[in-house]
Tab-separated table of C-alpha atoms in Angstrom:
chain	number	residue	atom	x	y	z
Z	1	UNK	CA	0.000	0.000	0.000
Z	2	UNK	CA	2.719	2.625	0.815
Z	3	UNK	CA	4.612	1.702	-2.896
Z	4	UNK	CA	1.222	2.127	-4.338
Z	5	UNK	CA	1.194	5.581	-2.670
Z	6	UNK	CA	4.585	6.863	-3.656
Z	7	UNK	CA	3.832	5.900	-7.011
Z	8	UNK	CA	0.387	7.968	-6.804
Z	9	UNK	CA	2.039	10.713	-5.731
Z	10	UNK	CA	4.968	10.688	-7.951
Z	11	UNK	CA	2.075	10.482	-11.060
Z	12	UNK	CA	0.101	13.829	-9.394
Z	13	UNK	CA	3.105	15.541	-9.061
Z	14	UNK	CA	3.981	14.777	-12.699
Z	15	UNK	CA	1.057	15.544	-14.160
Z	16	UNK	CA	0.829	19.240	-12.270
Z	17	UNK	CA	4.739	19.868	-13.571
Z	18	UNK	CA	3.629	18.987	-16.830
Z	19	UNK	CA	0.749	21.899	-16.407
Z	20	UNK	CA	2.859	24.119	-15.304
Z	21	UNK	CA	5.500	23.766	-17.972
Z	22	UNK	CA	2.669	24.079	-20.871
Z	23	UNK	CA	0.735	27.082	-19.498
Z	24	UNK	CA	5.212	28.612	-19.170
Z	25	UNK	CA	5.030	28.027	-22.915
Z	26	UNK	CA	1.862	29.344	-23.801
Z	27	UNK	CA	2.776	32.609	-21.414
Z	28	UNK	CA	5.933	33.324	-23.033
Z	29	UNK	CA	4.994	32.339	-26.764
Z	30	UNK	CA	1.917	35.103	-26.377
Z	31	UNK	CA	3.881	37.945	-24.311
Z	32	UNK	CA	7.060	37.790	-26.246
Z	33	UNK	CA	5.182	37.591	-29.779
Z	34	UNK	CA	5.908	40.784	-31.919
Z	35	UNK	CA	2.652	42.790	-31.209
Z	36	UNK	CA	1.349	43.984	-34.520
Z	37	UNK	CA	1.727	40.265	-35.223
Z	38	UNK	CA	-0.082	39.682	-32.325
Z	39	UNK	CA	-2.966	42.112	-32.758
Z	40	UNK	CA	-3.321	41.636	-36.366
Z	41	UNK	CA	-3.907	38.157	-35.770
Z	42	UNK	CA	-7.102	38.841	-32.799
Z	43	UNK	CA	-7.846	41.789	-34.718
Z	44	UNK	CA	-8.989	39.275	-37.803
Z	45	UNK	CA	-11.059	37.332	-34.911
Z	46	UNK	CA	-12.877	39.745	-33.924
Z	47	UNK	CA	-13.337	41.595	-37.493
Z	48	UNK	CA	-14.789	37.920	-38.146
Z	49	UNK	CA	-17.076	38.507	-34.774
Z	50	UNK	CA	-18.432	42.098	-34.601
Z	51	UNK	CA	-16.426	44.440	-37.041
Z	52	UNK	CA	-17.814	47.653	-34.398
Z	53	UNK	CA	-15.726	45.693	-31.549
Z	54	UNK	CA	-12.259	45.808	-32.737
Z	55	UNK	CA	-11.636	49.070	-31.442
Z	56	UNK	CA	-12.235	47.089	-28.093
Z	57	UNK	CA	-8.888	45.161	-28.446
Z	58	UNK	CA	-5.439	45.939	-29.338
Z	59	UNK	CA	-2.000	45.096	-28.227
Z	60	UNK	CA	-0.304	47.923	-25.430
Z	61	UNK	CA	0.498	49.876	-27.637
Z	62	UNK	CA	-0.958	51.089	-30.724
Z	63	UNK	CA	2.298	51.385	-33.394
Z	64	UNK	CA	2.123	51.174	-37.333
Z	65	UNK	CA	4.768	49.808	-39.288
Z	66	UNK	CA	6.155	52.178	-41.596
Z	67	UNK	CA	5.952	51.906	-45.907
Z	68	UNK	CA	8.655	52.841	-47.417
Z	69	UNK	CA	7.898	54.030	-51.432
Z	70	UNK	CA	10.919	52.908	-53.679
Z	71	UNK	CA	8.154	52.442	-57.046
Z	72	UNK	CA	8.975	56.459	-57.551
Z	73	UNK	CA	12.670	56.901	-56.906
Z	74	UNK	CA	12.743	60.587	-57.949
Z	75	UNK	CA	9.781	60.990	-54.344
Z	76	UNK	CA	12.688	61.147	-51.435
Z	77	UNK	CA	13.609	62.453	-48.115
Z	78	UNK	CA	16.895	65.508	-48.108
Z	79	UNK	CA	19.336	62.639	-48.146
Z	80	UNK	CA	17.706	60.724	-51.270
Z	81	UNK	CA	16.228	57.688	-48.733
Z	82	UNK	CA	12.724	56.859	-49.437
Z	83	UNK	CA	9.648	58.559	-48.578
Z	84	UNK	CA	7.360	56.845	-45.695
Z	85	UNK	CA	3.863	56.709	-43.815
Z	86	UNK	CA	2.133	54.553	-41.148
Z	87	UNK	CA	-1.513	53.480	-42.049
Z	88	UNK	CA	-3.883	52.111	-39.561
Z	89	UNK	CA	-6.125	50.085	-41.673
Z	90	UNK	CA	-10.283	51.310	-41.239
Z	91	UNK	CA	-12.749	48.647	-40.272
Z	92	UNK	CA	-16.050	48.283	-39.887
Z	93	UNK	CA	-18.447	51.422	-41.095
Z	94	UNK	CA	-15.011	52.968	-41.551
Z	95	UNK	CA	-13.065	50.877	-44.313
Z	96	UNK	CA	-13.941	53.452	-47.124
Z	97	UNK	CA	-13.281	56.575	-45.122
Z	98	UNK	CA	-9.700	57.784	-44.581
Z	99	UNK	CA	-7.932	60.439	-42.660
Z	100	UNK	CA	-4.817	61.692	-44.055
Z	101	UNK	CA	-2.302	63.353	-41.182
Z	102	UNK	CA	0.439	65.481	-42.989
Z	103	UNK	CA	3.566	65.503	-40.348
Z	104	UNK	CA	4.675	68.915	-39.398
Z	105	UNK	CA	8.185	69.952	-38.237
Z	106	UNK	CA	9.113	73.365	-40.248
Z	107	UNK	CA	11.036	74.292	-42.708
Z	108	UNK	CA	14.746	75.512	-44.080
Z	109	UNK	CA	15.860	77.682	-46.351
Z	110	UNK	CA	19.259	77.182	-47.182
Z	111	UNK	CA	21.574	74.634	-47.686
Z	112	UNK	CA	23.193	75.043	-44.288
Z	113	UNK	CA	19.738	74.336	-42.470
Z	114	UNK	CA	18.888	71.674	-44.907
Z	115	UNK	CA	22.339	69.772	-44.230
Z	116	UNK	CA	21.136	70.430	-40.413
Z	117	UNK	CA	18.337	68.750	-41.294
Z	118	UNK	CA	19.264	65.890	-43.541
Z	119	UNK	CA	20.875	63.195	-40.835
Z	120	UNK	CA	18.107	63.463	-38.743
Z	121	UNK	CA	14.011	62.055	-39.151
Z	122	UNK	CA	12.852	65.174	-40.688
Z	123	UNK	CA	15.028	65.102	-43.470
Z	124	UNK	CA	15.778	61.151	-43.530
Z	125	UNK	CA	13.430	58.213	-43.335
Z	126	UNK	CA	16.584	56.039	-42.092
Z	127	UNK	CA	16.469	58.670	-39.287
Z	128	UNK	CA	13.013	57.788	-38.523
Z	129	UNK	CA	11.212	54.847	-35.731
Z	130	UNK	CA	9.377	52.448	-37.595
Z	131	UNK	CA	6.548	52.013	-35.462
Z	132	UNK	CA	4.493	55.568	-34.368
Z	133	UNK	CA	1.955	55.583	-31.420
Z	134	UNK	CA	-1.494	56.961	-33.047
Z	135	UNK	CA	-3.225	59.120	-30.284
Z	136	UNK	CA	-5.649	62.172	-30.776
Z	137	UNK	CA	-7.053	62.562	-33.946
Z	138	UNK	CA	-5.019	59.284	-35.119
Z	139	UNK	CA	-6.783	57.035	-32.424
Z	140	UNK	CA	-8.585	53.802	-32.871
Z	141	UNK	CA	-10.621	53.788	-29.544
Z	142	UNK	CA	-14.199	55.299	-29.792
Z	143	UNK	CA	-13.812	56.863	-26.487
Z	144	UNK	CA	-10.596	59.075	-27.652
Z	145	UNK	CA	-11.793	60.174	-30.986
Z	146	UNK	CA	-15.245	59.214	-31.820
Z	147	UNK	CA	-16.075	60.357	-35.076
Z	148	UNK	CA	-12.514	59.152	-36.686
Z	149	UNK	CA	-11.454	56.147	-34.966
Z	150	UNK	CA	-12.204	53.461	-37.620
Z	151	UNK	CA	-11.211	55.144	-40.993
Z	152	UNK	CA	-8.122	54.462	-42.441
Z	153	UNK	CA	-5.866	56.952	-40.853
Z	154	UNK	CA	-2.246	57.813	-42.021
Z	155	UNK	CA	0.415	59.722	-40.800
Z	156	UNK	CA	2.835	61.181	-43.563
Z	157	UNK	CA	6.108	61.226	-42.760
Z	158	UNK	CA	7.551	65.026	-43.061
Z	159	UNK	CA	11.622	64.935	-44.740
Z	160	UNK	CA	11.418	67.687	-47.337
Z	161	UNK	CA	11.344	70.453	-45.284
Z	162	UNK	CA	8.810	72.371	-47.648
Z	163	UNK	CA	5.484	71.210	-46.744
Z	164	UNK	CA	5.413	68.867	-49.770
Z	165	UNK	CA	6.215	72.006	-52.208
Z	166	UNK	CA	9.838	71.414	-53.611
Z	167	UNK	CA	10.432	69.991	-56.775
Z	168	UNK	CA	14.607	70.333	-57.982
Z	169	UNK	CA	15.436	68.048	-60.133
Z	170	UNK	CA	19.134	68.595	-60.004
Z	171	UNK	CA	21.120	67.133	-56.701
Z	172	UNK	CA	24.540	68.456	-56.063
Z	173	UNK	CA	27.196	66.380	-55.615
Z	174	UNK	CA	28.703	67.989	-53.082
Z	175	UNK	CA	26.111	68.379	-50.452
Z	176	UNK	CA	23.649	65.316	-51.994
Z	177	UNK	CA	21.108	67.261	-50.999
Z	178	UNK	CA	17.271	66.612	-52.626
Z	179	UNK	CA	14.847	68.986	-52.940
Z	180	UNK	CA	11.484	66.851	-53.957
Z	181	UNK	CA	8.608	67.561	-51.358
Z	182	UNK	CA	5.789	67.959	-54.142
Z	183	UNK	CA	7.050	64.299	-55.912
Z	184	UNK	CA	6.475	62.938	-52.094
Z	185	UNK	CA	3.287	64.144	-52.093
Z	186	UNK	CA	1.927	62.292	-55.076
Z	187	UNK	CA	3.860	59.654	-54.489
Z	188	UNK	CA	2.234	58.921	-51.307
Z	189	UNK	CA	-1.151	59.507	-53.369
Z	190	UNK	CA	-0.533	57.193	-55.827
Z	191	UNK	CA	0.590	55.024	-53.280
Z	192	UNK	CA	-2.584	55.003	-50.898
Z	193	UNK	CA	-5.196	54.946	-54.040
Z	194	UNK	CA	-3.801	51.478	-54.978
Z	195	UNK	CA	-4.555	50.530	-51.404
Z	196	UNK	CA	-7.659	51.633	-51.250
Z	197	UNK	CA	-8.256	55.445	-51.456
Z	198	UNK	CA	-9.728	55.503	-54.849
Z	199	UNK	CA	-12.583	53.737	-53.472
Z	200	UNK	CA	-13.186	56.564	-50.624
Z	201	UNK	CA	-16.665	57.558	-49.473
Z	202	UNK	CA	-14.730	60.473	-47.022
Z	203	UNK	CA	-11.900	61.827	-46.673
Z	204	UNK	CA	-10.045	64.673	-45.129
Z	205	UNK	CA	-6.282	65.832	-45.915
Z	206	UNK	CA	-5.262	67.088	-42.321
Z	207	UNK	CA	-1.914	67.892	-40.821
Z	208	UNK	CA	-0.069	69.862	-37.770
Z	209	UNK	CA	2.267	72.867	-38.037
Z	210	UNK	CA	4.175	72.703	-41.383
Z	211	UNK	CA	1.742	69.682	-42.327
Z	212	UNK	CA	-1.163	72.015	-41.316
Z	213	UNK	CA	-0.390	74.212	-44.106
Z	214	UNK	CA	0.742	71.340	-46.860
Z	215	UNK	CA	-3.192	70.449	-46.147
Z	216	UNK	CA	-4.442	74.438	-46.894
Z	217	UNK	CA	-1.477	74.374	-50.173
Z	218	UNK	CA	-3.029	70.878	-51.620
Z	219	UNK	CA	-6.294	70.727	-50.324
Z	220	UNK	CA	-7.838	71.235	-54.097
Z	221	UNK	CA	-5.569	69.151	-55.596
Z	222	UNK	CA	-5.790	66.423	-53.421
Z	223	UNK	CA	-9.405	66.669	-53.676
Z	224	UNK	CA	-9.394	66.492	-57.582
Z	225	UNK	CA	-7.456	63.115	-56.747
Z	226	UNK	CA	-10.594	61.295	-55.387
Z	227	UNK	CA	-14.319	59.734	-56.406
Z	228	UNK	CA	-16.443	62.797	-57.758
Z	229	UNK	CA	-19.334	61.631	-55.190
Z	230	UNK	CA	-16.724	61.240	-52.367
Z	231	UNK	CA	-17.087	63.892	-49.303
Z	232	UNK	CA	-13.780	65.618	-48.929
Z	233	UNK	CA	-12.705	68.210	-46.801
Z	234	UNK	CA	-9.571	69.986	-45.317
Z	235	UNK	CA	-8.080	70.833	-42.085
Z	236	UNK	CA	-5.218	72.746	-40.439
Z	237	UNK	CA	-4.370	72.472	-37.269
Z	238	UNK	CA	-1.554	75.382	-36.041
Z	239	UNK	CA	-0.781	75.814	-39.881
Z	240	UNK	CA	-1.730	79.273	-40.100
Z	241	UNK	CA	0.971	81.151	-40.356
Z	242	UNK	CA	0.790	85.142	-40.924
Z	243	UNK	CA	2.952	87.626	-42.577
Z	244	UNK	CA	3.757	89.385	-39.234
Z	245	UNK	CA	6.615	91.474	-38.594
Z	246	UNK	CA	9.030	90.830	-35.516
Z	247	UNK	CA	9.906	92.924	-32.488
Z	248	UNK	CA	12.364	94.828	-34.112
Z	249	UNK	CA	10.263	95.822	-36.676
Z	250	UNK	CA	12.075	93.394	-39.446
Z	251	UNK	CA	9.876	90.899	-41.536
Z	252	UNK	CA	11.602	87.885	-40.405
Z	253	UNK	CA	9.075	85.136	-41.757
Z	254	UNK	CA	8.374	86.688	-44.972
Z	255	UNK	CA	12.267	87.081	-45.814
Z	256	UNK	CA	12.473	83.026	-44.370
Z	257	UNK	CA	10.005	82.165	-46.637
Z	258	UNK	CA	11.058	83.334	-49.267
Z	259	UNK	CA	14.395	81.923	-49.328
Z	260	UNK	CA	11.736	78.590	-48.717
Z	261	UNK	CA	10.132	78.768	-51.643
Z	262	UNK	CA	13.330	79.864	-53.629
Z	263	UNK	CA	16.107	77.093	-52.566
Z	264	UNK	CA	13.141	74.093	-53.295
Z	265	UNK	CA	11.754	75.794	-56.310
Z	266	UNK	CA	8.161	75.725	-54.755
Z	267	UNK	CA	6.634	78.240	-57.065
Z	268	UNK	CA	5.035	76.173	-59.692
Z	269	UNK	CA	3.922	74.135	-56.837
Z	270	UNK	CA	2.106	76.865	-55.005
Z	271	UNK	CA	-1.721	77.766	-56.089
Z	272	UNK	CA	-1.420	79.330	-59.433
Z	273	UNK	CA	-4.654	81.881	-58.150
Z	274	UNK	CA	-1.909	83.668	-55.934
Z	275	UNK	CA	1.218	82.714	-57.598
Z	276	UNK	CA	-0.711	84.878	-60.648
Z	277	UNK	CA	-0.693	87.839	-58.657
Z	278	UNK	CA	1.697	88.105	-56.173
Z	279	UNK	CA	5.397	86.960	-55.645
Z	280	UNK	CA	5.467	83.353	-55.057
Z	281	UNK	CA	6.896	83.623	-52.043
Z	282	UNK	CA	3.417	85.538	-50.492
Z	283	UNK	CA	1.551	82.548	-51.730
Z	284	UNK	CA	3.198	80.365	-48.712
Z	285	UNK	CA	0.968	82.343	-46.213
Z	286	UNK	CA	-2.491	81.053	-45.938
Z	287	UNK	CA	-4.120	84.293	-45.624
Z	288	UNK	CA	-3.585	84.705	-49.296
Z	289	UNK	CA	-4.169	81.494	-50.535
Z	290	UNK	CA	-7.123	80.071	-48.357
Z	291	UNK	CA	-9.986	82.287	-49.179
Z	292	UNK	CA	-9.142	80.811	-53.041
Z	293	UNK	CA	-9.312	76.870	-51.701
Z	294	UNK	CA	-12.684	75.627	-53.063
Z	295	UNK	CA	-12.660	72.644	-51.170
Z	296	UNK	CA	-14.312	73.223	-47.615
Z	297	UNK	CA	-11.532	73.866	-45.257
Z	298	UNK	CA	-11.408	73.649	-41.087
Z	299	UNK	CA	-8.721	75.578	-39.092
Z	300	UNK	CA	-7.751	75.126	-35.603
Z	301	UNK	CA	-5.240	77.046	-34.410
Z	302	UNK	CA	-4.134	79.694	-31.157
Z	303	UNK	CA	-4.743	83.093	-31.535
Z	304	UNK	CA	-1.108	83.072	-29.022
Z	305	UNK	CA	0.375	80.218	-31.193
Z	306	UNK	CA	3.403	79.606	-29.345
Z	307	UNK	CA	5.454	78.730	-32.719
Z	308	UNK	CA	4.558	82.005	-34.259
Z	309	UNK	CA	5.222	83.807	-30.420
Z	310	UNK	CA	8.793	82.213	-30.681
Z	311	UNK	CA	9.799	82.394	-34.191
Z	312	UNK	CA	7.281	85.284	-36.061
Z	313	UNK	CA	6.860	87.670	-33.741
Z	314	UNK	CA	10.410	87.557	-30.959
Z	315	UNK	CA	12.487	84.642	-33.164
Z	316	UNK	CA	16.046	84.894	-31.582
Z	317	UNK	CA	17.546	87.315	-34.188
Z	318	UNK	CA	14.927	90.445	-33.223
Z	319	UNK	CA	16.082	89.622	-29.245
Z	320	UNK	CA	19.543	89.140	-28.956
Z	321	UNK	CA	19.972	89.989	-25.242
Z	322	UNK	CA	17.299	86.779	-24.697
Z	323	UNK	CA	14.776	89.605	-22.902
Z	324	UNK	CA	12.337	87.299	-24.316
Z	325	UNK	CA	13.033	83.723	-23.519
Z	326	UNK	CA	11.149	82.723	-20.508
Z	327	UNK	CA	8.335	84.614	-21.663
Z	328	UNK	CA	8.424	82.389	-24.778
Z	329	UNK	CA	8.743	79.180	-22.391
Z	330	UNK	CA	5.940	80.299	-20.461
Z	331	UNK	CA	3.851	82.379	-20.873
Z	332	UNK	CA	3.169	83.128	-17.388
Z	333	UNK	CA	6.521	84.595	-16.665
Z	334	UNK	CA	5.338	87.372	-19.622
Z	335	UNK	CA	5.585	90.940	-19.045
Z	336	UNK	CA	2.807	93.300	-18.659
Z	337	UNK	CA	4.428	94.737	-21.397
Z	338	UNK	CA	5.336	91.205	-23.347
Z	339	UNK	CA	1.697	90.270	-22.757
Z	340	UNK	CA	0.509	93.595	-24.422
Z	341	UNK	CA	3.026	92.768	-27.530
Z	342	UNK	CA	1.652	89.428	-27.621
Z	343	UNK	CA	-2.331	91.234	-27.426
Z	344	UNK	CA	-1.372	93.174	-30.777
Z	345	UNK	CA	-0.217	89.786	-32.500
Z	346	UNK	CA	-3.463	88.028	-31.805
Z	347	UNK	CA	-5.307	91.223	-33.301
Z	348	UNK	CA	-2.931	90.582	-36.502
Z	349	UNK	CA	-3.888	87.418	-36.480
Z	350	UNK	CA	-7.501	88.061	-36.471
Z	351	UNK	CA	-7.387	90.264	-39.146
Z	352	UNK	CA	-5.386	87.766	-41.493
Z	353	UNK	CA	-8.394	85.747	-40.890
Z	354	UNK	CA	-11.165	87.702	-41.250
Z	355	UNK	CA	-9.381	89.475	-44.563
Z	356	UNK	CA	-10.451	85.436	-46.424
Z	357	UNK	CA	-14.024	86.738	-46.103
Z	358	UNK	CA	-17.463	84.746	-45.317
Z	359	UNK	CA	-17.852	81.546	-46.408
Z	360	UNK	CA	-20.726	79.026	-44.866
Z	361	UNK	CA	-18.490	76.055	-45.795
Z	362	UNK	CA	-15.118	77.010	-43.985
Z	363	UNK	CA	-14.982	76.438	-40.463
Z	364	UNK	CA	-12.483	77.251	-37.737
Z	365	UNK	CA	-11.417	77.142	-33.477
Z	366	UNK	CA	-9.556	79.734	-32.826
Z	367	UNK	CA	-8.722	79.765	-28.990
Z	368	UNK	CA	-6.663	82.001	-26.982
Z	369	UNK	CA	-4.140	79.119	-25.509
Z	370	UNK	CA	-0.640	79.585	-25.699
Z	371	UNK	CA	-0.168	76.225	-27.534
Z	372	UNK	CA	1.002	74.797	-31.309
Z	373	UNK	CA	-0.744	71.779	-32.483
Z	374	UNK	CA	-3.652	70.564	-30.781
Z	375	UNK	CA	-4.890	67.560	-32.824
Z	376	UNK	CA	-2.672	64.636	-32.412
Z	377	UNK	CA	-2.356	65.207	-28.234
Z	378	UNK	CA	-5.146	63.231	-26.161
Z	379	UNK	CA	-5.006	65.701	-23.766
Z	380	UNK	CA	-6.217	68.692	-26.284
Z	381	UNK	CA	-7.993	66.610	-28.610
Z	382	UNK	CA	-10.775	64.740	-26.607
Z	383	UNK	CA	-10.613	64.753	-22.990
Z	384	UNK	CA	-13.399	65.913	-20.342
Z	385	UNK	CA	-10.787	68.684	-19.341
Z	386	UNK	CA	-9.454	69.937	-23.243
Z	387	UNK	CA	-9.754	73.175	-24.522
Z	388	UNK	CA	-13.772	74.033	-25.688
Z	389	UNK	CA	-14.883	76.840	-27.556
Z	390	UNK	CA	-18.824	77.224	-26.935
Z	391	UNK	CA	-18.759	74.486	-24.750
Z	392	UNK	CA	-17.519	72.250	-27.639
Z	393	UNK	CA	-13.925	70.284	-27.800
Z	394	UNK	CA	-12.037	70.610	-31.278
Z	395	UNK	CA	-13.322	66.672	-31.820
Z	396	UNK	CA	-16.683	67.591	-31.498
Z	397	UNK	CA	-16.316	70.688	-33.497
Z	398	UNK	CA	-14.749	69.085	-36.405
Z	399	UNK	CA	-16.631	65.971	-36.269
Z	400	UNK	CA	-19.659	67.886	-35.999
Z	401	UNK	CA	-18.560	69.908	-39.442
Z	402	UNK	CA	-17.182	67.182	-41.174
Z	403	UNK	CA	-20.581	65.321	-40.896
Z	404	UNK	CA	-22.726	68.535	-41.953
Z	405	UNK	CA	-24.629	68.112	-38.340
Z	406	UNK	CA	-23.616	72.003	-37.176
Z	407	UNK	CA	-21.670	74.641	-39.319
Z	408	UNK	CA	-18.339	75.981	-36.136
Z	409	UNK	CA	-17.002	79.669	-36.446
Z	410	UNK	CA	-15.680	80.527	-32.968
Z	411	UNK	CA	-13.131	82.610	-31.884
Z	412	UNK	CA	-11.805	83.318	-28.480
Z	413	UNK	CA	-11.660	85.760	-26.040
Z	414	UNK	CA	-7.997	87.119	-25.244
Z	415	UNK	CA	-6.131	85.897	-23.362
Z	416	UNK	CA	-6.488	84.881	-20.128
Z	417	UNK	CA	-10.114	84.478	-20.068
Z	418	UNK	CA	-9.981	80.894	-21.471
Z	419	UNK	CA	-9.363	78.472	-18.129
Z	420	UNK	CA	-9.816	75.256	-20.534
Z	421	UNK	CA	-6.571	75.839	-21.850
Z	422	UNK	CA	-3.599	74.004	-21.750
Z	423	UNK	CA	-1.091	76.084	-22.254
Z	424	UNK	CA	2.853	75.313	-23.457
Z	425	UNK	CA	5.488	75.660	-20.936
Z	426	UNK	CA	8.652	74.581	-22.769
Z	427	UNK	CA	11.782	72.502	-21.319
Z	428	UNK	CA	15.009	74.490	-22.135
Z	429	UNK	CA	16.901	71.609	-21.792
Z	430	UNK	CA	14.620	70.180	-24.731
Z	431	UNK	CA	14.423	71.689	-28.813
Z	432	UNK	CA	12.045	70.125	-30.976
Z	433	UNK	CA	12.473	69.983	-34.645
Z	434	UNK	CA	9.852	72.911	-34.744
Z	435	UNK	CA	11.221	75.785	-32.523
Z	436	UNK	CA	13.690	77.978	-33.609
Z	437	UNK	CA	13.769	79.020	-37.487
């Protein structure tokens, strides 16, 4: 009896090891599986299931891989590498609808700043991560971005430094250097009709900063790309930029952009209505090109936009004792004096956008936050605490004029009446590819 029990117990404990070893296996073969292999895999389940429960599941973290376009070799980055995007597939009530995110990160103007540039991911795609966390505007989750979250949405990768305008055909030798934004452009086009965008029932060409105004420069044309029944609109987010001049009385942007449009031969790129009319250079402000865009265009942007604070109106030439830096970090540590500067510039800005005129179909959120790019940040996109203008979030605005439910033409109050901002303060320690022109 006791050799019948040690045998008894030597087959339980067996057969429990042998558990435990199978449910090790089946721990570390799901956990350390790559996770867009991973998710695209349940994500077919469920598809399969309930297409309007996907959004419901998805690995940690939601990253694209990136598509890299070598059919059109002449449509690269600075350094010659290939152009790129993520794509989050649509699903569900969203597979013919797309959203089309333009990357922002400004612009140069020579060949020094270009060279600056060309090493690094906004002028190189080998520069770049090749998986992108989607959040904001780019989200798949209902609750984050409800009217969006199950088109296709793509994020353009920005390399040119142009806003998709350049077009040079010659590269010198000595500096390799490749001015092609406008090839990228239709590249990319050509590239997301084959996979699908031909067949669109909406779409929007959006972007942020420099991508804000590619999606004001080829909203028409990207339109004319599309299915004549299709619904297609624009929208800008912090891409309206005015012809404002500095502190000092110089006009620092306008002479920048200029050398812009020069250097990447942008002119026959820009909308022939203003090219026609006025130096091409004029025609890379939106307050003389948008009033001419026929498609129906949405602009969000700060009436205190804290790019155009720290490079239009006090860029670092116009202030070289650095009298305003921490102002331009923060705006609370602003003069009284600073903060009446900064008053005037909002009024300048307000007048470049009332000078486009009425129009029913344009719409636009123009707060008064101290803040550059709104869109793509959870926290300012859709959040119980985000910015609102008429008690409205910039989600529920645009959604709301996307889908033809309510026409949105709001502008703030100055500054600091809004308390549903959330305002910039900027790291010294830390400079973005979109500070300091």
């Amino acid at each position: 009896m006791p050799l019948l029990n040690k045998k008894l117990f030597k087959h339980i404990v067996s057969y429990i090891f042998s558990w435990i070893l199978l449910c090790l296996i089946i721990y570390i073969c799901f956990y350390f599986t790559p996770t867009f292999v991973v998710g695209a895999y349940y994500s077919s389940k469920l598809k399969a299931l309930n297409p309007s429960s996907v959004y419901n599941y998805s690995p940690n973290k939601f990253h694209f891989e990136i598509i890299s376009i070598s059919s059109l070799p002449f449509s690269v980055c600075l350094d010659g590498s290939p152009a790129a995007y993520h794509h989050d597939k649509g699903f569900g009530t969203g597979v013919n609808s797309w959203l089309i995110q333009m990357e922002g990160g400004g612009w140069c103007n020579n060949v020094t700043t270009c060279l600056s540039r060309k090493n690094t991911r906004v002028g190189s795609s080998k520069q770049m991560v090749k998986k992108l966390p989607f959040s904001g505007i780019l989200s798949n989750k209902r609750q984050f971005n409800p009217d969006f979250y199950n088109w296709n949405r793509v994020k353009v990768r920005y390399c040119d430094g142009s806003s998709f305008t350049g077009d040079v055909q010659a590269v010198n030798p000595i500096t390799n250097l490749h001015f092609r934004g406008a090839r990228i452009f239709l590249a990319v086009m050509e590239d997301l009709l084959a996979k699908g965008l031909k067949n669109a029932e909406n779409a929007i060409l959006s972007g942020c900063s420099a991508g804000g105004l590619t999606s004001i420069l080829h909203c028409d044309s990207f339109k004319a790309l599309l299915p004549m029944g299709a619904k297609v609109k624009c929208f800008s987010d912090a891409g309206y930029f005015i012809n404002a001049k500095d502190i000092s009385g110089a006009p620092h942007i306008e002479e920048f952009f200029r050398d812009v449009v020069t250097l990447h031969g942008s002119a026959k790129n820009l909308p022939p209505v203003c090219t026609s009319r006025l130096k091409p250079h004029l025609c890379f402000f939106p307050q003389n090109v948008a009033q001419h865009v026929r498609t129906p265009l949405f602009l969000v942007n700060a009436a205190y936009d804290s790019w155009q604070i720290k490079n239009i109106l006090a860029p670092g030439v116009a202030d070289p004792h650095g009298v305003w830096l921490n102002c331009k970090r923060d705006i609370l540590k602003c003069s009284s004096r600073q903060l009446q500067t900064m008053q005037g510039y909002r009024l300048g800005f307000l007048r470049a956008l009332n000078a486009l005129g009425p129009s029913s179909s344009r719409g636009y959120f123009i707060n008064s936050c101290y803040a550059h790019c709104q869109t793509e940040v959870q926290e300012t996109w859709f959040r119980a605490d985000s910015p609102k203008l008429a008690n409205k979030t910039i989600a529920k605005a645009l959604g709301d004029w996307f889908f033809d439910k309510n026409p949105f033409q709001r502008i703030d109050c100055p500054y600091p009446c809004d308390k549903t901002c959330h305002n910039r303060v900027f790291d010294p320690n830390v400079h973005p590819f979109d500070i300091d022109i």
